[in-house]
CSV table of C-alpha atoms and ligand atoms in Angstrom, one decimal:
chain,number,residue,atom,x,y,z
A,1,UNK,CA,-19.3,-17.7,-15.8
A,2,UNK,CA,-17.3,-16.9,-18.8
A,3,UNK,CA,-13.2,-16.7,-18.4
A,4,UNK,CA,-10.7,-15.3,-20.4
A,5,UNK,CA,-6.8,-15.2,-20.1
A,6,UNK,CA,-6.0,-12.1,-21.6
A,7,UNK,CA,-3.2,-11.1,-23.9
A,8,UNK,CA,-3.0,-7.5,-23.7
A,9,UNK,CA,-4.4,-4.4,-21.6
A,10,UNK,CA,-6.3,-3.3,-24.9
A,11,UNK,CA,-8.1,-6.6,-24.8
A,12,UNK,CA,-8.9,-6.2,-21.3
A,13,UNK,CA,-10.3,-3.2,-21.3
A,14,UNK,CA,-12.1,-4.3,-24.6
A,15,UNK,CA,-14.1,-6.8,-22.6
A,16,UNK,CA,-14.5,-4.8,-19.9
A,17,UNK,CA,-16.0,-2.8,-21.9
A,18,UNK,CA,-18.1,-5.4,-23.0
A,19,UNK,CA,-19.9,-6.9,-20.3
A,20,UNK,CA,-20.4,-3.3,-18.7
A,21,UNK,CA,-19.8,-3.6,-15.6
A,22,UNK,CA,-21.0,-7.8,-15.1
A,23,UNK,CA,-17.0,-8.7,-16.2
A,24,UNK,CA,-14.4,-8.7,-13.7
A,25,UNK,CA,-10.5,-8.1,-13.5
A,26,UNK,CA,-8.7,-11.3,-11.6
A,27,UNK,CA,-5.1,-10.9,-11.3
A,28,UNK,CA,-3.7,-13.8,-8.2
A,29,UNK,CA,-7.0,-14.4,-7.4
A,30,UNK,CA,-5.9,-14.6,-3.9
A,31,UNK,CA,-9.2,-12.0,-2.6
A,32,UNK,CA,-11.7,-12.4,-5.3
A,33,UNK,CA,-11.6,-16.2,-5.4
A,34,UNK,CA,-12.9,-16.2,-1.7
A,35,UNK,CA,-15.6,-13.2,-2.5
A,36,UNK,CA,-16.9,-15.6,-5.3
A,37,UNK,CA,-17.2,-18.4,-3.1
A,38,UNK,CA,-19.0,-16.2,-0.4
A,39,UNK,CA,-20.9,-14.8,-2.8
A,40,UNK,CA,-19.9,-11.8,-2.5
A,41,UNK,CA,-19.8,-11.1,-6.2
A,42,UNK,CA,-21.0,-12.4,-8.9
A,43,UNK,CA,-19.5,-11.5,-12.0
A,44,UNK,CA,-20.7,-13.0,-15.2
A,45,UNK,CA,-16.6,-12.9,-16.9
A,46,UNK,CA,-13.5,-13.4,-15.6
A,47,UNK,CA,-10.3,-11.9,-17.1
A,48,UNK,CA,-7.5,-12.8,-16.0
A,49,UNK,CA,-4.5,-10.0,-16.2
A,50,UNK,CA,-1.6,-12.3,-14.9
A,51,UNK,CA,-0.1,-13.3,-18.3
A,52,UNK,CA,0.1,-9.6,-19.5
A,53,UNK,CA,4.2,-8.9,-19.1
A,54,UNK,CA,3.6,-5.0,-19.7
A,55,UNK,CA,1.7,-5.3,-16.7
A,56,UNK,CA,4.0,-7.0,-14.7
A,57,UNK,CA,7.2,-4.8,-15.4
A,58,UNK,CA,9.0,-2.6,-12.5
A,59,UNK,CA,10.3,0.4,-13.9
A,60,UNK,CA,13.0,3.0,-13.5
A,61,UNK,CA,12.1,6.2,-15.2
A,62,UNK,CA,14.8,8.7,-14.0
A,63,UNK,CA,13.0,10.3,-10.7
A,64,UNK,CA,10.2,7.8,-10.5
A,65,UNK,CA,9.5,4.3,-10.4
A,66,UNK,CA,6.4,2.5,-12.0
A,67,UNK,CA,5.3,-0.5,-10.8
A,68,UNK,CA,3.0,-2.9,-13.1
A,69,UNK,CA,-0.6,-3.5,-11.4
A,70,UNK,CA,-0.1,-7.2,-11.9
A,71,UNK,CA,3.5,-7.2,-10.2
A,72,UNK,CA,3.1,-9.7,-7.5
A,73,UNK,CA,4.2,-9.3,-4.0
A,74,UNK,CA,7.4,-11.6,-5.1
A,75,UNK,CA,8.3,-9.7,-7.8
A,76,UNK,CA,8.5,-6.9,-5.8
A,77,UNK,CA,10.6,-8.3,-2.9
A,78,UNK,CA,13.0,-9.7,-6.1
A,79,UNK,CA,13.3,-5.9,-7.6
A,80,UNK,CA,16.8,-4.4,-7.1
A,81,UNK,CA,15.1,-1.4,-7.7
A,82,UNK,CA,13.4,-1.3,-4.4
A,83,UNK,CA,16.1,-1.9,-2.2
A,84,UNK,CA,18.2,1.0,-0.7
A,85,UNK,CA,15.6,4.2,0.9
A,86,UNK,CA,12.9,2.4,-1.0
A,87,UNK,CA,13.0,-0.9,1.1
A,88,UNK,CA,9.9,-0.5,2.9
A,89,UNK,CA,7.7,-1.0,0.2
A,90,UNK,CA,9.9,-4.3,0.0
A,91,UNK,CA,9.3,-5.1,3.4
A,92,UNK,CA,5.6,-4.9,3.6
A,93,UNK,CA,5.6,-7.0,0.1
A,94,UNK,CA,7.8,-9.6,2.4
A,95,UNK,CA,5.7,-10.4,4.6
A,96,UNK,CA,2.4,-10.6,3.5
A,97,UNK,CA,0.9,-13.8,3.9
A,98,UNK,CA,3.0,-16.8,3.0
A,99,UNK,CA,5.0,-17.5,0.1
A,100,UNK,CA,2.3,-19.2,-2.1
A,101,UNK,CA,0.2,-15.6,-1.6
A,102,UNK,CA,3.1,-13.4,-2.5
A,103,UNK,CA,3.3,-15.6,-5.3
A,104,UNK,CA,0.0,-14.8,-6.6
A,105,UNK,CA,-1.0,-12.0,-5.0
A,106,UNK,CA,-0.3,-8.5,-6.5
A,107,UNK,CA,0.0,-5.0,-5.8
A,108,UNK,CA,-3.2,-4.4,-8.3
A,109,UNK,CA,-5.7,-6.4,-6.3
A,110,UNK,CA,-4.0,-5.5,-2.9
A,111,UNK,CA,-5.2,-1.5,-3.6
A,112,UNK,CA,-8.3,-2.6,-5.7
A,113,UNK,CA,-9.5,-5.3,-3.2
A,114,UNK,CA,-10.1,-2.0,-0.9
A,115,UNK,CA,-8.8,-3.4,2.8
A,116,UNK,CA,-8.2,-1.4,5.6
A,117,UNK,CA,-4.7,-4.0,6.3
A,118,UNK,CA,-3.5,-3.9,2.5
A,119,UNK,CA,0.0,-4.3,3.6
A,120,UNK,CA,1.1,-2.7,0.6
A,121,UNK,CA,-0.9,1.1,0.8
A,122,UNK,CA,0.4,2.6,3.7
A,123,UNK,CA,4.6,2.2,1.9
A,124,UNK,CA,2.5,3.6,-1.0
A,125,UNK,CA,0.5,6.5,0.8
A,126,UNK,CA,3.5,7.4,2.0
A,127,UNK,CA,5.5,7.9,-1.3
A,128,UNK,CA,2.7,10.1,-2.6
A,129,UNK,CA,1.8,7.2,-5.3
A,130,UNK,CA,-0.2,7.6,-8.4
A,131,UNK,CA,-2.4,5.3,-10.2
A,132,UNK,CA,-2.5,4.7,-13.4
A,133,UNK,CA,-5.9,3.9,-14.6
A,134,UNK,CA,-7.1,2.2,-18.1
A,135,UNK,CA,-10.8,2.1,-20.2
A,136,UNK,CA,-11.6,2.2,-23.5
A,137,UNK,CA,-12.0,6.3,-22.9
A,138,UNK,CA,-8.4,6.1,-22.4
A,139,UNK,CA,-5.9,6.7,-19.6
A,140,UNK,CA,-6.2,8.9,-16.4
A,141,UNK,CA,-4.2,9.3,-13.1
A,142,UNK,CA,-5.6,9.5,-9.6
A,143,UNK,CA,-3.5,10.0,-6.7
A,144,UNK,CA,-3.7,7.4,-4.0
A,145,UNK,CA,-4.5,9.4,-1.4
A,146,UNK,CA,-7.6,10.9,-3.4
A,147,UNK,CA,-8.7,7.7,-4.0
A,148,UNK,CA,-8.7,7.1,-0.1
A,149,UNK,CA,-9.1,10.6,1.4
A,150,UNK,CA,-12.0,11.5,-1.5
A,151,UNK,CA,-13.7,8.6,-2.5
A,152,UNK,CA,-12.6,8.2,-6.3
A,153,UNK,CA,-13.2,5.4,-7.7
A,154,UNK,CA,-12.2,2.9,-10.2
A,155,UNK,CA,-15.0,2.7,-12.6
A,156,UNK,CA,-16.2,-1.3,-13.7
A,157,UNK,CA,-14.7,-0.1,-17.1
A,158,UNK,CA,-11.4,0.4,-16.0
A,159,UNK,CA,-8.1,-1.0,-14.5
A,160,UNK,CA,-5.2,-0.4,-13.0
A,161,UNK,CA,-2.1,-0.5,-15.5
A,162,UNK,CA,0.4,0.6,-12.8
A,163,UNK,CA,1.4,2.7,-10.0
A,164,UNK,CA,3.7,5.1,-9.9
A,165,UNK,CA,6.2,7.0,-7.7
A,166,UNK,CA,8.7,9.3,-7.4
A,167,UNK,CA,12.0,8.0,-6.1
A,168,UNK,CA,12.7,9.1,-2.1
A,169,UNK,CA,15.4,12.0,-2.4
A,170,UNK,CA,18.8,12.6,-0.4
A,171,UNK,CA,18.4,10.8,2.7
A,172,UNK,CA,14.9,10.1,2.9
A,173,UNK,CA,14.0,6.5,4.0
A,174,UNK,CA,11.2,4.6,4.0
A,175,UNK,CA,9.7,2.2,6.4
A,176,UNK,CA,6.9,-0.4,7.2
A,177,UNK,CA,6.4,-2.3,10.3
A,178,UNK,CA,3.4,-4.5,11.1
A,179,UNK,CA,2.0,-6.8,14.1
A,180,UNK,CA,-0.2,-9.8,12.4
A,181,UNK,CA,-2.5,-12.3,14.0
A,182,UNK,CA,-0.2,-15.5,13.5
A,183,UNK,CA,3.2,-15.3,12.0
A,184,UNK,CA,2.8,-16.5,8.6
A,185,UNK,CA,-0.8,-16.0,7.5
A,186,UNK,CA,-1.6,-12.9,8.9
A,187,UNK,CA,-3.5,-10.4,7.3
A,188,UNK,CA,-2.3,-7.3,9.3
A,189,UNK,CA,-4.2,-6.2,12.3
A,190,UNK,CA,-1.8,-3.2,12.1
A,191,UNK,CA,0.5,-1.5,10.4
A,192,UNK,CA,2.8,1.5,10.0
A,193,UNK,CA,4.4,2.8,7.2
A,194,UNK,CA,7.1,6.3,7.5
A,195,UNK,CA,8.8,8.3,5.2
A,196,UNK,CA,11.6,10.1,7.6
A,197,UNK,CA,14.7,12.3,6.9
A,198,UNK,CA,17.1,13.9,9.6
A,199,UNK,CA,18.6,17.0,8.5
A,200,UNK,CA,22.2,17.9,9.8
A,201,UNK,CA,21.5,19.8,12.4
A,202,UNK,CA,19.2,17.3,13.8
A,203,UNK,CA,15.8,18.3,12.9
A,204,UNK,CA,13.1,16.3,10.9
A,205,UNK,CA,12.7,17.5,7.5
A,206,UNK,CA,11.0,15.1,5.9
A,207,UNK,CA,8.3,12.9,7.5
A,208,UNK,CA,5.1,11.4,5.9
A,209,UNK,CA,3.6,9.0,8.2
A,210,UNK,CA,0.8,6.3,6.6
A,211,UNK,CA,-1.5,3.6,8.9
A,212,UNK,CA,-3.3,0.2,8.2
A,213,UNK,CA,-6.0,-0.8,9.9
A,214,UNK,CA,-6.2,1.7,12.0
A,215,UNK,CA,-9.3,3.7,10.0
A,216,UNK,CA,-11.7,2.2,7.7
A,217,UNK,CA,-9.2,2.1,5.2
A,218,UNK,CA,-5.4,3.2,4.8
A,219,UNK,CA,-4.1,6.9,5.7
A,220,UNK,CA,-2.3,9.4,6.1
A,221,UNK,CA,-1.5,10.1,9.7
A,222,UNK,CA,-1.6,14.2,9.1
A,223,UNK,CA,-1.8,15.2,12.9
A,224,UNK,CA,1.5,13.4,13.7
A,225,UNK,CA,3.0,14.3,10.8
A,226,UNK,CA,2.2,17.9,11.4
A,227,UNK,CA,3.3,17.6,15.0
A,228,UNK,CA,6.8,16.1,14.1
A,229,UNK,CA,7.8,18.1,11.1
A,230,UNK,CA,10.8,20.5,11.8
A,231,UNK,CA,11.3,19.0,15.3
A,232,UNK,CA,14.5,18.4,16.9
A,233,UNK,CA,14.9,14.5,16.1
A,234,UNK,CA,15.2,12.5,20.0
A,235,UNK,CA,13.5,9.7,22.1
A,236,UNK,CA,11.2,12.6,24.1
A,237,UNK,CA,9.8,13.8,20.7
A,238,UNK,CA,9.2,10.3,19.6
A,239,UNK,CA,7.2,9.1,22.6
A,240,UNK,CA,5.0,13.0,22.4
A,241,UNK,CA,4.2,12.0,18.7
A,242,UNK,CA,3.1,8.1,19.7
A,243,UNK,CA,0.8,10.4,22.0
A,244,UNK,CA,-0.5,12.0,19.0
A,245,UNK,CA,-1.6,8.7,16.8
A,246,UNK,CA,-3.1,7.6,19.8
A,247,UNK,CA,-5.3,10.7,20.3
A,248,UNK,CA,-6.0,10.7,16.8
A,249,UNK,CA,-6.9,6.9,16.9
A,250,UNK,CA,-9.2,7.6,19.8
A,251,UNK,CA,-11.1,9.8,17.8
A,252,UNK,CA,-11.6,7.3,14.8
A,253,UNK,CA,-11.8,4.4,16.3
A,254,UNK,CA,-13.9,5.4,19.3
A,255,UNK,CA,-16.3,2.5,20.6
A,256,UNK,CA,-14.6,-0.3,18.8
A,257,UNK,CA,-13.7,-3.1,20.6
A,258,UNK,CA,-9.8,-3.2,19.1
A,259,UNK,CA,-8.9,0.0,20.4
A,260,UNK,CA,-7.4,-0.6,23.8
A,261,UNK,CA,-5.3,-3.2,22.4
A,262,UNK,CA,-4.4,-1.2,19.1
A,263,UNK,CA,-3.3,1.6,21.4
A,264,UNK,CA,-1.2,-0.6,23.1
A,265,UNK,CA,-0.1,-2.1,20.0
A,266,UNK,CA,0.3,1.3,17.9
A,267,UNK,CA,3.8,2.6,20.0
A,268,UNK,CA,5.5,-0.5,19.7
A,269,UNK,CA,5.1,-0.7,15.4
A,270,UNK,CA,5.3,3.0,15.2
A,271,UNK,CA,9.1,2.9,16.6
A,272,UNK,CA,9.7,-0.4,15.0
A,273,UNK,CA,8.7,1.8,11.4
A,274,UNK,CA,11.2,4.8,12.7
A,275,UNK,CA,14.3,3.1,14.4
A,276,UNK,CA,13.9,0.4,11.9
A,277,UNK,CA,13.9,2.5,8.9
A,278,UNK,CA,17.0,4.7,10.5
A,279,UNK,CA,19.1,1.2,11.0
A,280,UNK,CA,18.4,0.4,7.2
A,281,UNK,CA,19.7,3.8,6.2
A,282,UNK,CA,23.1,3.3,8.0
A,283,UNK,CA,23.3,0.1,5.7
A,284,UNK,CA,21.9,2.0,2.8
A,285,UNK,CA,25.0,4.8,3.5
A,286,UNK,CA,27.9,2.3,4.7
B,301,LIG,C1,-4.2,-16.6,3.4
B,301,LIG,C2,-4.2,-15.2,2.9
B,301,LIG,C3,-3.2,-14.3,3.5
B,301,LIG,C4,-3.2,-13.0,3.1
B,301,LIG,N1,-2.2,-12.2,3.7
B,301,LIG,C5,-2.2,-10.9,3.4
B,301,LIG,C6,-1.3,-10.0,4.0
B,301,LIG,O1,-0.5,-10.4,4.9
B,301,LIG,N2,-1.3,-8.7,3.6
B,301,LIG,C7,-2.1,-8.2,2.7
B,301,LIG,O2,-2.1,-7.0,2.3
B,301,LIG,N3,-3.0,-9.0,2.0
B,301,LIG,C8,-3.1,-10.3,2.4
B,301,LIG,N4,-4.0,-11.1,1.8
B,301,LIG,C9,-4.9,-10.6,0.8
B,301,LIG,C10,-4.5,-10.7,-0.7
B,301,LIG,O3,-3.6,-11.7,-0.9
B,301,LIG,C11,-4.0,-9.4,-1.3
B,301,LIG,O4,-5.0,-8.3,-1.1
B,301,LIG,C12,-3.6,-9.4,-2.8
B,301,LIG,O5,-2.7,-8.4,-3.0
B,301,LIG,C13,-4.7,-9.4,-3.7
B,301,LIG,O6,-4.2,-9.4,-5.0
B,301,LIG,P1,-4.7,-10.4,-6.1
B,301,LIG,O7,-3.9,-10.2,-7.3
B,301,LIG,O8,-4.8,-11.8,-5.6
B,301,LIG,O9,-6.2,-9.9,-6.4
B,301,LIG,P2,-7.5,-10.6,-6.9
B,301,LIG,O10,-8.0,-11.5,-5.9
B,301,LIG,O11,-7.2,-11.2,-8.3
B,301,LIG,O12,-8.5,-9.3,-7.1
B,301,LIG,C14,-8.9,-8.6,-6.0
B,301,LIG,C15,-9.8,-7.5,-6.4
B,301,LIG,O13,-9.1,-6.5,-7.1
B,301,LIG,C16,-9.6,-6.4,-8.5
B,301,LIG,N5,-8.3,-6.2,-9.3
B,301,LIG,C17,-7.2,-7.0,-9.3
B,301,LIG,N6,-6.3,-6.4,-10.1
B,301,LIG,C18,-6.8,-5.3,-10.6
B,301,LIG,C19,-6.4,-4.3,-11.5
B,301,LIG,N7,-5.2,-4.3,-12.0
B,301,LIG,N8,-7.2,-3.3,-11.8
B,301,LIG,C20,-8.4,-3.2,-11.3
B,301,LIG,N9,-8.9,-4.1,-10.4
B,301,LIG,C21,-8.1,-5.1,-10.1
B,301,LIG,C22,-10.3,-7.7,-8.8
B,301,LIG,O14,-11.3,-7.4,-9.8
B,301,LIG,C23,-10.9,-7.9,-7.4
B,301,LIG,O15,-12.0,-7.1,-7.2
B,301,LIG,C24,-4.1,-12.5,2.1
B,301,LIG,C25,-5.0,-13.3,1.5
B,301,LIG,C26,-5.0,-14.7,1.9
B,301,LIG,C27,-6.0,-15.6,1.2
């Protein structure tokens, strides 16, 4: 196997282009190490995309944010620019794995990698993220909920240069909570990510609602969503949309063996995601 350490994205997709389709992006390595050694895959060139800085930036652009594809988890818990209503993209980057994966591990590989428990996706899903996508043909945007909900895909020719966002308005929070396996090097059995805002007069006027693990991959969590929007915001309405995700749950999940204990599981991380995410506003506001 050939390796290369790459300077620039032009020279990355330059060899991509290359070895059509036999040459493989690693960024921390931290998922396609392991599919080597098990086979999985077995690319004929490696290049490596963690020295490229214009990869690795976090970016304020005005209304949006754009985060480099080789960002790692750390970077992103270190970014001042994703504290405040964007905090829980920086909680899910927080606690995945251990500190020597957030170290290598990035936000790239988490989406490309393709797992249902990318602890990163559902913050993501919920902010309505794009991703910024780089060949030799040029550059093109996909949203990340087409690339779930429709199947696109990134072709062998391309990467990921970034993701991109646009800033939660007013006072619209975002949240993530998870339950792992074991406390440190869990890979998330499940996990909830919300996007909430309480109007004045009590109702819910904003609220995007994304799962991990609970589907074959990351999504949007529509039915709840649907059943919560414009609601009057209290503990009964709550507990009638847990009802919701579990019916919804039932239906996807149907005949696998995790379900009774992921419906058990599901209330508990679903209000952890809302209170949670209503406690860090006060601190946000005070
Ligand atoms: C012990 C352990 C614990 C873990 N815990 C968690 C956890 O708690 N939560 C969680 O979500 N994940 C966890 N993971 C999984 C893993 O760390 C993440 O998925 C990580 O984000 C992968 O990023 P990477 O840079 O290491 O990807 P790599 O291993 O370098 O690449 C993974 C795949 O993505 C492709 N790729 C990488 N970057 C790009 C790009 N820019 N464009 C196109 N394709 C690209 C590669 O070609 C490869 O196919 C854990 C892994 C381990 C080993």
């Amino acid at each position: 196997m050939e390796a290369y350490k790459a300077k620039s994205i032009d020279e990355v997709i330059r060899l991509l282009s290359q070895f059509e389709g036999k040459g493989k992006v690693i960024a921390g390595g931290t998922d396609l190490i392991i599919d080597i050694r098990n086979k999985k895959v077995k690319p004929e060139a490696l290049i490596d995309i963690s020295s490229i800085d214009e990869l690795k930036t976090i970016e304020d652009l005005g209304s949006f944010i754009r985060i480099g594809a080789a960002a790692t988890f750390t970077d992103l818990v270190e970014s001042s620019l994703l504290d405040e209503n964007l905090y829980g993209l920086k909680k899910a980057a927080r606690e995945v794995g251990s500190p020597q994966i957030r170290n290598r591990g990035t936000i790239g590989g988490n989406i490309a990698n393709g797992s249902p428990a990318a602890d990163s996706v559902p913050p993501l899903l919920c902010l309505d993220s794009t991703l910024i996508l780089r060949s030799i043909k040029g550059e093109r945007e996909i949203s990340l909920r087409d690339y779930y909900e429709k199947g696109f895909k990134i072709g062998e020719d391309e990467i990921i240069s970034a993701i991109q966002f646009k800033k939660p308005e007013g006072r619209q929070i975002l949240s993530f909570a998870k339950l792992g396996l074991r406390k440190a090097l869990a890979i998330s059995r499940l996990s909830i990510a919300t996007l909430l805002e309480i109007g004045g007069d009590n109702r819910i006027k904003t609220i995007r609602i994304a799962s991990g693990s609970l589907g074959r991959h990351p999504l949007r969590e529509y039915k709840v969503e649907e059943f919560l929007i414009g609601k009057d915001f209290n503990e009964e309405v709550i507990n009638e949309a847990v009802l919701v995700l579990k019916e919804a749950m039932e239906e996807r999940l149907k005949g696998r063996a995790t379900l009774p204990y992921k419906q058990r599981a599901v209330e508990r991380v679903f209000k952890d995601a809302i209170y949670g995410g209503l406690e860090r506003l006060k601190v946000v506001e005070a």
